[in-house]
PDB file of C-alpha atoms in Angstrom:
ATOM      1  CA  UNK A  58     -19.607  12.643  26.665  1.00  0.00           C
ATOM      2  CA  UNK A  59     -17.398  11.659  23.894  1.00  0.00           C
ATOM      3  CA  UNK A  60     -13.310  12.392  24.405  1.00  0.00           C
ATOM      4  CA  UNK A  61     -11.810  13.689  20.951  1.00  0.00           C
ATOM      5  CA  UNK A  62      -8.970  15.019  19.919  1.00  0.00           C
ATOM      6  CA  UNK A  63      -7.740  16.012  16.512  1.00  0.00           C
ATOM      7  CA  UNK A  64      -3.744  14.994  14.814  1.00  0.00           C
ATOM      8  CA  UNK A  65      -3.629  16.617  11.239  1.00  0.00           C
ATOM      9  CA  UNK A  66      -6.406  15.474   8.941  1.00  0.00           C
ATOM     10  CA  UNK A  67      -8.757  13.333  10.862  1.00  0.00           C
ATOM     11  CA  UNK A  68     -10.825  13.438  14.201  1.00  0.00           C
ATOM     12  CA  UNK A  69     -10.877  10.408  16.554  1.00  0.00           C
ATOM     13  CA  UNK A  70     -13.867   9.467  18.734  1.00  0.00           C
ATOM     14  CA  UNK A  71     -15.041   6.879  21.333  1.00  0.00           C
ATOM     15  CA  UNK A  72     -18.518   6.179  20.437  1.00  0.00           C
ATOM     16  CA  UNK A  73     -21.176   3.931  21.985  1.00  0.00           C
ATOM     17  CA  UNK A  74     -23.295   4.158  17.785  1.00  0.00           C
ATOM     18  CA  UNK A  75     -24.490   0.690  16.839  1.00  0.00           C
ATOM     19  CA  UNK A  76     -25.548  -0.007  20.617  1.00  0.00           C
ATOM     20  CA  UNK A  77     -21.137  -1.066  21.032  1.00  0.00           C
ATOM     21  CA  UNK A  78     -18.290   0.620  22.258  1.00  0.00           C
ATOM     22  CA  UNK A  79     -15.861   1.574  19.515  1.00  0.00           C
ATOM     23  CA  UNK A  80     -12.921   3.564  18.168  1.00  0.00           C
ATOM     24  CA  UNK A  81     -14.254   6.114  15.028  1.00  0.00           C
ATOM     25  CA  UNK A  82     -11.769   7.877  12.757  1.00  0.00           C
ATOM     26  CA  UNK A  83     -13.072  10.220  10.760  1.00  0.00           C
ATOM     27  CA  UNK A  84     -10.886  11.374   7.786  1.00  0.00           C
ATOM     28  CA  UNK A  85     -11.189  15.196   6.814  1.00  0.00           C
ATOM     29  CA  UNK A  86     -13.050  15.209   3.572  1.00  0.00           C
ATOM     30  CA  UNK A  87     -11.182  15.258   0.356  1.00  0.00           C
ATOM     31  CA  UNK A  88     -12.169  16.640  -2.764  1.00  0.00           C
ATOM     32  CA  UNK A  89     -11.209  14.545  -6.274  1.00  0.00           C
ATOM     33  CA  UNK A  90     -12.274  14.471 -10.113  1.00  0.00           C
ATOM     34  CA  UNK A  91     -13.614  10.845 -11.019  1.00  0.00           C
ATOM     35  CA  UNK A  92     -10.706   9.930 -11.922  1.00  0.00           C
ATOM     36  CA  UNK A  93      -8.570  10.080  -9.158  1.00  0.00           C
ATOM     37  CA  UNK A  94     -10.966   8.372  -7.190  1.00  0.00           C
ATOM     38  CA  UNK A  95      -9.744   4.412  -7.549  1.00  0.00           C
ATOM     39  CA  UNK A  96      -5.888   5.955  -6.452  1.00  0.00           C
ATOM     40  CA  UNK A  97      -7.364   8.059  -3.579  1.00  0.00           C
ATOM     41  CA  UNK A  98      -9.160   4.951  -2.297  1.00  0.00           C
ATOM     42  CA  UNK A  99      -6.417   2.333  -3.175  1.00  0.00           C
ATOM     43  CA  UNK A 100      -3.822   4.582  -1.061  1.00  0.00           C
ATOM     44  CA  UNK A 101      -5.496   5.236   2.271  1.00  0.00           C
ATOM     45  CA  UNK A 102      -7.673   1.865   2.136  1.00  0.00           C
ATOM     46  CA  UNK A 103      -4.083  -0.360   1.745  1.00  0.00           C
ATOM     47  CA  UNK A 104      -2.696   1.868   4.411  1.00  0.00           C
ATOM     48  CA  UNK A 105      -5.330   1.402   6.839  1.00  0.00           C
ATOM     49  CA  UNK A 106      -5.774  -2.261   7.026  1.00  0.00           C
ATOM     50  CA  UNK A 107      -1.490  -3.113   6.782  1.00  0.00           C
ATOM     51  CA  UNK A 108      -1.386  -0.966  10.158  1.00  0.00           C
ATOM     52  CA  UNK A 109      -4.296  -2.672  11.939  1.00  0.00           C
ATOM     53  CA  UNK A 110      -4.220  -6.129  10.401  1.00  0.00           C
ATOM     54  CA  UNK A 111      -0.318  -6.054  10.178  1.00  0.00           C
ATOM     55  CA  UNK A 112      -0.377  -7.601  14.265  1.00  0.00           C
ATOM     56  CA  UNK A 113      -2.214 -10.673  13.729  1.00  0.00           C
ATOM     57  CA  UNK A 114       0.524 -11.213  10.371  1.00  0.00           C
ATOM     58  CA  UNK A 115       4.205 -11.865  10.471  1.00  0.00           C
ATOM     59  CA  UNK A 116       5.831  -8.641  10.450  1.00  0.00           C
ATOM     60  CA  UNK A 117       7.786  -8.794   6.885  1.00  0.00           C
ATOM     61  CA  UNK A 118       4.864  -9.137   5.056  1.00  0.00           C
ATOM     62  CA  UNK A 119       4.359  -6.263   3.364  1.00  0.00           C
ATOM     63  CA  UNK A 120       5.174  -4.541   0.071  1.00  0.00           C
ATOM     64  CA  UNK A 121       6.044  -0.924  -0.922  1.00  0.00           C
ATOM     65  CA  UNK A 122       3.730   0.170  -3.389  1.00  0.00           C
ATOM     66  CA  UNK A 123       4.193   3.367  -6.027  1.00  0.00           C
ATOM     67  CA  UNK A 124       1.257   4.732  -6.878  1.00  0.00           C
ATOM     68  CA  UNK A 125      -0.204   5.035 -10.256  1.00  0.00           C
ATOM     69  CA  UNK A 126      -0.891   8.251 -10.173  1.00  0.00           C
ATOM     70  CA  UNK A 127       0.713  10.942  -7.303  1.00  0.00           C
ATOM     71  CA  UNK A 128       4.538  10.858  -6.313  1.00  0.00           C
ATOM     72  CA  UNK A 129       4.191   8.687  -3.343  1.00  0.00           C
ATOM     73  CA  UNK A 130       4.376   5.162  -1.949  1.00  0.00           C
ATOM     74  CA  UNK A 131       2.257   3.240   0.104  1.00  0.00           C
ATOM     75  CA  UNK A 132       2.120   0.151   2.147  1.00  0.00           C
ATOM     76  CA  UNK A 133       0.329  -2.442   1.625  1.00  0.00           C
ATOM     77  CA  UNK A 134      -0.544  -6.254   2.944  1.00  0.00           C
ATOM     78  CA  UNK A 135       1.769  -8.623   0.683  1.00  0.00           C
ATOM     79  CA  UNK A 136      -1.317 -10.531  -0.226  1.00  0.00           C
ATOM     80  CA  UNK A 137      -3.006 -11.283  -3.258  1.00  0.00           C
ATOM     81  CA  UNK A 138      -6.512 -11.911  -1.479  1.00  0.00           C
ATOM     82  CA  UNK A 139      -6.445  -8.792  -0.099  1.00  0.00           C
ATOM     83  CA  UNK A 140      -5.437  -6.934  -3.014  1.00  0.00           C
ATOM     84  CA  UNK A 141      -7.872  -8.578  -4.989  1.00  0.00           C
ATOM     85  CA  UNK A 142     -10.771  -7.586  -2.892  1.00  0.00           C
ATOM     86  CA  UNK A 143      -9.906  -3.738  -2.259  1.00  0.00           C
ATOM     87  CA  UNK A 144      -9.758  -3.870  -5.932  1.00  0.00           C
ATOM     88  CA  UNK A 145     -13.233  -5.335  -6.517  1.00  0.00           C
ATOM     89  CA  UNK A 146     -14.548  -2.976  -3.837  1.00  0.00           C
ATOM     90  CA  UNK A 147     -12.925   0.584  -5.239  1.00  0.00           C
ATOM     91  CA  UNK A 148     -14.317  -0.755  -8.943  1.00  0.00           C
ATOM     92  CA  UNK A 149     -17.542  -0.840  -7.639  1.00  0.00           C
ATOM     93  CA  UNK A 150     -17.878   2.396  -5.801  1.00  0.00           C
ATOM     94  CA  UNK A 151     -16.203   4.307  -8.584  1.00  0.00           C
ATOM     95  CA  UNK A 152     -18.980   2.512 -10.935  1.00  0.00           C
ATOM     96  CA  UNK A 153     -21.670   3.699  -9.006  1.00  0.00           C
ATOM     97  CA  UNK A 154     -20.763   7.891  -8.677  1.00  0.00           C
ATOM     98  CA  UNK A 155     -22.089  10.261 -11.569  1.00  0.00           C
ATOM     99  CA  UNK A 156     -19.762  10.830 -14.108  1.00  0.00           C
ATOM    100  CA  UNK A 157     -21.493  13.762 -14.943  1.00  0.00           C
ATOM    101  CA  UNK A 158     -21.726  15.613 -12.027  1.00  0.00           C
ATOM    102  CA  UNK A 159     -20.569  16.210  -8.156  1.00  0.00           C
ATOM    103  CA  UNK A 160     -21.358  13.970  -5.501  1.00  0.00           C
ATOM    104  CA  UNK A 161     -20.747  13.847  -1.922  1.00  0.00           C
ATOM    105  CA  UNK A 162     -20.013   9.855  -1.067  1.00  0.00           C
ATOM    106  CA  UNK A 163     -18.195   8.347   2.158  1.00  0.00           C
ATOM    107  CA  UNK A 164     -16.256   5.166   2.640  1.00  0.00           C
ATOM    108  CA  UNK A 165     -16.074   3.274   6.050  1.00  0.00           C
ATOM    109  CA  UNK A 166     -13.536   0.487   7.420  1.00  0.00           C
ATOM    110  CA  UNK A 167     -14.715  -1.390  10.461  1.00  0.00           C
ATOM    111  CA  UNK A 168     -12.824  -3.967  12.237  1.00  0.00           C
ATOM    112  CA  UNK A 169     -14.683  -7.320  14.451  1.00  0.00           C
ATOM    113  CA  UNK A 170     -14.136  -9.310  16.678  1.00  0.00           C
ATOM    114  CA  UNK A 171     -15.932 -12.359  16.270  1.00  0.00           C
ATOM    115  CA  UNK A 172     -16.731 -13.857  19.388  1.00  0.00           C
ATOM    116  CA  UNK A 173     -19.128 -17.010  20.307  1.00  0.00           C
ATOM    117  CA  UNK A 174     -21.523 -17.232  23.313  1.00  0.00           C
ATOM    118  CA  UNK A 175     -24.347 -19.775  24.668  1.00  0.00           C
ATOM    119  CA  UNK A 176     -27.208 -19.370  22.977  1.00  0.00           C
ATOM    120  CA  UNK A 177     -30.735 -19.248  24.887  1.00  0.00           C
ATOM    121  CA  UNK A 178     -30.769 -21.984  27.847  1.00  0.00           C
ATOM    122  CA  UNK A 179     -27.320 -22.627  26.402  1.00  0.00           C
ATOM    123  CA  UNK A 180     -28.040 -25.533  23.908  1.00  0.00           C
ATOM    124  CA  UNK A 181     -26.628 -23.689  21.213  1.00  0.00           C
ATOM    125  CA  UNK A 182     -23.589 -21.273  20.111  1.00  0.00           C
ATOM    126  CA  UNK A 183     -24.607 -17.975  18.778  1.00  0.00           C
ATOM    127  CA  UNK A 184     -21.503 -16.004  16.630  1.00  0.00           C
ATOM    128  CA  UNK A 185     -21.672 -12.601  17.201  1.00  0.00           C
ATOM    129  CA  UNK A 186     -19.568  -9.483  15.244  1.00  0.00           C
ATOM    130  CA  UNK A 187     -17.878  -7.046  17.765  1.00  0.00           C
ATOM    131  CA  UNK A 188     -17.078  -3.695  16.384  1.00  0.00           C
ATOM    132  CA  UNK A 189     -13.802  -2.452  17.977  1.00  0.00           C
ATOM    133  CA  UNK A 190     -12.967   0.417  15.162  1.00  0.00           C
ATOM    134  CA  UNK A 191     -14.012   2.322  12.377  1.00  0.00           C
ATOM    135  CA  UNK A 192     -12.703   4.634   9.625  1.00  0.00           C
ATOM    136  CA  UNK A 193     -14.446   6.988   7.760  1.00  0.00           C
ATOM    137  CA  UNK A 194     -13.349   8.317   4.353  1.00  0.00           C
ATOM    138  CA  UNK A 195     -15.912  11.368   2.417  1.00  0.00           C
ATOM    139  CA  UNK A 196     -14.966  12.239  -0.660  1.00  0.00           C
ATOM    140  CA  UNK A 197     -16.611  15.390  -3.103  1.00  0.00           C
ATOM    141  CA  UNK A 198     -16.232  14.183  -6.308  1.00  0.00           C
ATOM    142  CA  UNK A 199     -16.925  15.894  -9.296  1.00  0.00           C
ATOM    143  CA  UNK A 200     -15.852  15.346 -13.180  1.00  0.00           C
ATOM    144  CA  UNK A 201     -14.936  19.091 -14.836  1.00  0.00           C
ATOM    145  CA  UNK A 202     -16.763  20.030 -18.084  1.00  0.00           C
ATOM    146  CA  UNK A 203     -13.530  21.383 -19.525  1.00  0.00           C
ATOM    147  CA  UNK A 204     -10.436  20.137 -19.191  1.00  0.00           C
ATOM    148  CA  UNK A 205      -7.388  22.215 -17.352  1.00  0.00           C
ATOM    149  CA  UNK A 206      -4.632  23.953 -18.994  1.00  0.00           C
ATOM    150  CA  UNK A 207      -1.618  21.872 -18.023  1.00  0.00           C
ATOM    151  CA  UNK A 208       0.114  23.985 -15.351  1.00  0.00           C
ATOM    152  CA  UNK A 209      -3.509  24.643 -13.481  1.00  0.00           C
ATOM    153  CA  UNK A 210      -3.804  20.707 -13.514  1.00  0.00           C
ATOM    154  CA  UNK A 211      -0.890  20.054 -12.283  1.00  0.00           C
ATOM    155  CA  UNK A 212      -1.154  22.562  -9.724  1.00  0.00           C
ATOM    156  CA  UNK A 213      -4.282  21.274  -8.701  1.00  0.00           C
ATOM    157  CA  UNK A 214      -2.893  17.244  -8.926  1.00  0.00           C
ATOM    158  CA  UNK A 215      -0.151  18.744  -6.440  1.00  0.00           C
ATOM    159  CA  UNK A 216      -2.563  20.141  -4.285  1.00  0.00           C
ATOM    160  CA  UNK A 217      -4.400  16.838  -4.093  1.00  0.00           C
ATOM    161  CA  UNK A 218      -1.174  14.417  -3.413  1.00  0.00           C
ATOM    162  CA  UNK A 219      -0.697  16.986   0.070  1.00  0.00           C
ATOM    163  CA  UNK A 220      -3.858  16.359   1.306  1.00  0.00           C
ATOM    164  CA  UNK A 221      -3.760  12.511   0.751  1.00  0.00           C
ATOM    165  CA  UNK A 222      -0.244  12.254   2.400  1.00  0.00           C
ATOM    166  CA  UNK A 223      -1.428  14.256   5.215  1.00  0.00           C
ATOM    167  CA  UNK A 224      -4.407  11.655   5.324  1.00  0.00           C
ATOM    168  CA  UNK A 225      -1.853   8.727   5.065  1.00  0.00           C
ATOM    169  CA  UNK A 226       0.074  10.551   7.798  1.00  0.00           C
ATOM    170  CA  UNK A 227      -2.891  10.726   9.594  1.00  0.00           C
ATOM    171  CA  UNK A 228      -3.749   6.987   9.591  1.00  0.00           C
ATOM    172  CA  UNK A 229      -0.233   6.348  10.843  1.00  0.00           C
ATOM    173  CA  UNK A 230      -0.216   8.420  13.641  1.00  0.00           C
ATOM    174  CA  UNK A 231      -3.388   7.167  15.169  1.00  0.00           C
ATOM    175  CA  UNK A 232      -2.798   3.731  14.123  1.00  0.00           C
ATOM    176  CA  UNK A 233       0.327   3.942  16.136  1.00  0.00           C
ATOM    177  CA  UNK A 234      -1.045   6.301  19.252  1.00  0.00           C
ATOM    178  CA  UNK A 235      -4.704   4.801  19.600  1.00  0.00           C
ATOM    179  CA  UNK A 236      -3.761   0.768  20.426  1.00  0.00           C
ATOM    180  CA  UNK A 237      -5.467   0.564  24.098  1.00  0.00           C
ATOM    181  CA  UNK A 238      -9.108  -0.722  22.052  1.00  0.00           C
ATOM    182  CA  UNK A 239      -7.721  -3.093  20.353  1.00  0.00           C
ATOM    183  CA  UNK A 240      -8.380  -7.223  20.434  1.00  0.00           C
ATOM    184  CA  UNK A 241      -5.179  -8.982  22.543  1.00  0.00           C
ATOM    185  CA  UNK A 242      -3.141 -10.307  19.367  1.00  0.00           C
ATOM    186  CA  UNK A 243      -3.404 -13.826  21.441  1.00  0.00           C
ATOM    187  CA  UNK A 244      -6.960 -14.022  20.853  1.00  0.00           C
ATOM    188  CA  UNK A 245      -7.000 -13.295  17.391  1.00  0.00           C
ATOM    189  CA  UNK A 246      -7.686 -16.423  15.060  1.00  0.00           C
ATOM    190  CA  UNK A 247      -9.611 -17.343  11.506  1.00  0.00           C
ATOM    191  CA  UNK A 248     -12.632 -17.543  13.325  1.00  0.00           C
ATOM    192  CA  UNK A 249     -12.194 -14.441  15.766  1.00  0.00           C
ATOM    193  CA  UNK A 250     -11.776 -11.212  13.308  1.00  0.00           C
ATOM    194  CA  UNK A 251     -13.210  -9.343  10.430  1.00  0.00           C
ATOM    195  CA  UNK A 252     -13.420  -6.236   8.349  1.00  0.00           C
ATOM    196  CA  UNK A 253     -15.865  -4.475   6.479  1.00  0.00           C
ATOM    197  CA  UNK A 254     -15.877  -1.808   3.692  1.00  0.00           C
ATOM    198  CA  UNK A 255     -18.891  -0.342   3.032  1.00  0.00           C
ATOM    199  CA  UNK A 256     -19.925   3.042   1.369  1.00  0.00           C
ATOM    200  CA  UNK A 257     -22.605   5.798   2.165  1.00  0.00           C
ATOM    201  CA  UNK A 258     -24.290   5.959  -1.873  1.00  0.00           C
ATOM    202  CA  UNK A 259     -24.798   2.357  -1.853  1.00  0.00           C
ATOM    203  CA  UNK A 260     -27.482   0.390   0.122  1.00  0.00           C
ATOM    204  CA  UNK A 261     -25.097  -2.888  -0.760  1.00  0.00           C
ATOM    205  CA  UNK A 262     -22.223  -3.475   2.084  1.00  0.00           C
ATOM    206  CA  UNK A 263     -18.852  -5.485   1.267  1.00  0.00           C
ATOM    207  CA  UNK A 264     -17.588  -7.748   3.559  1.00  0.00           C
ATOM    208  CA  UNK A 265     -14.367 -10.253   3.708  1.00  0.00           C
ATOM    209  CA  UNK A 266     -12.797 -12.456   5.566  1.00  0.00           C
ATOM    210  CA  UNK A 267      -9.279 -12.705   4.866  1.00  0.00           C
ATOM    211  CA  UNK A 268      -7.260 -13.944   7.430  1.00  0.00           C
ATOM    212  CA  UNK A 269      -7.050 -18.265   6.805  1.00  0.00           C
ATOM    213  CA  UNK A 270      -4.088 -18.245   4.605  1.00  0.00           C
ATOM    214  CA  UNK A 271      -2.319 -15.351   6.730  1.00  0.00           C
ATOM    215  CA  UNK A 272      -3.092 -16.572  10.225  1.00  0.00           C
ATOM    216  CA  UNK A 273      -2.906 -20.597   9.988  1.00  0.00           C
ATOM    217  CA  UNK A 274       0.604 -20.843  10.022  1.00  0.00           C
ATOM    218  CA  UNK A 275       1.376 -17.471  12.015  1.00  0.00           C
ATOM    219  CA  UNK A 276       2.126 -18.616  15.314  1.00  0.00           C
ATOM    220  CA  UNK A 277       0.393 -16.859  18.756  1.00  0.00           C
ATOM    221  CA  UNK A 278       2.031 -13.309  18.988  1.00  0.00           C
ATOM    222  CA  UNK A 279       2.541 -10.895  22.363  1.00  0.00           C
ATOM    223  CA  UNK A 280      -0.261  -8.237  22.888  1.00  0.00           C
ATOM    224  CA  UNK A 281       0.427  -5.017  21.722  1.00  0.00           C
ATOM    225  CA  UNK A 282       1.388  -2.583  25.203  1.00  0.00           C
TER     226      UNK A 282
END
C-alpha cells in the first residue's frame, strides 16, 4: 500500500498512477477571491520549482521576491525564462475561472526525467518522459457579490497570507526531507529533465523546457545524500 505521512499543510505519497513510480504532494486546499489567485499561484509555483530545480543550477542564483499582495517574500529562480513562463501559465488559468461565481480548480507540477532507449530491434532511439514527482495545488475560488467592510477584509486577507506561508513552509520542508526519489544531479543535462504545469479546468496542458541557458555552462555537480 501507499506510505504517507502528513508535515503541516500538505500530504506526501508514493504512487505507482500513470503506470510509474513517483513522489505526489498534495497541497491542502486553499480558498481565494479571483483576485488573489495570480499571487497565490505566483508564490507557491516560484517556490516549488527554485527548491527542486535549484540542484541542477549554481547555487546563488536566486532572487528574493516581495509579493504584490500579502506581507511575505518568496524565492524564486533568477531567470527571466522562467519567470516569463509561470507568468504566461497563471494568466491563463486565472482567464479561464468564472468571475462570477465559485469554482473548485487544481494546479499540478510534475518533474521528468528524460531518458533515451533502443527502439524496437534497436535501429532507432525512442525519448521517453520519466515522472519522478508531482505537486498538487486546489484552490476554491469564488468572487463576492459585495464587497467587505475594510477591517472584515483585512481580516480575511490575514487569514489567507497564514495559510499560504504554511503552504510555502510546507513545500520547504518536504523539498528538503523527501530527496531519496530524486534524479543523481550528475545525470541531469538539457536533454535529460523537464517540468510540467498543468491544471484540472482545462483540457490544454503547459509544458517547458527551461534548462539550456541554466545548465550549459553549470558544470557536473555531487548527488544530493
Amino acid at each position: 500500500p501507499p506510505v504517507a505521512f502528513r508535515p503541516p499543510a500538505c500530504s506526501w505519497i508514493s504512487t505507482g498512477e500513470w503506470g510509474m513510480n513517483y513522489e505526489h504532494c498534495q497541497l491542502d486546499e486553499l480558498e481565494v477571491e479571483h483576485f488573489q489567485v495570480k499571487e497565490v499561484l505566483r508564490c507557491i509555483l516560484h517556490s516549488i520549482l527554485y527548491q527542486r530545480i535549484l540542484g541542477a543550477t549554481p547555487a546563488n542564483r536566486h532572487l528574493d521576491e516581495d509579493s504584490t499582495l500579502f506581507e511575505l517574500t518568496y524565492v524564486r529562480i533568477d531567470d527571466e525564462a522562467t519567470r516569463r513562463a509561470v507568468e504566461e501559465k497563471i494568466e491563463q488559468f486565472a482567464n479561464s475561472l468564472d468571475k462570477a461565481g465559485q469554482a473548485r480548480a487544481q494546479v499540478d507540477v510534475s518533474f521528468f526525467e528524460r531518458r533515451t532507449r533502443k527502439g524496437l530491434l534497436g535501429l532507432h532511439n525512442v525519448e521517453e518522459r520519466v515522472c519522478w514527482e508531482r505537486w498538487s495545488i486546489p484552490l476554491t475560488v469564488h468572487t463576492r457579490s459585495q464587497p467587505q467592510e475594510e477591517a472584515d477584509a483585512n481580516a480575511t486577507q490575514a487569514e489567507l497570507q497564514t495559510h499560504l506561508l504554511d503552504r510555502l513552509s510546507a513545500v520547504v520542508t518536504m523539498c528538503s526531507e523527501r530527496k531519496e526519489h530524486l534524479p543523481p544531479i550528475e545525470s541531469l543535462s538539457v536533454s535529460t529533465i523537464a517540468f510540467e504545469i498543468s491544471t484540472s479546468n482545462s483540457a490544454e496542458s503547459w509544458s517547458v523546457d527551461l534548462f539550456k541557458r541554466m545548465l550549459q555552462a553549470t558544470p557536473p555537480m555531487p548527488a544530493v545524500n
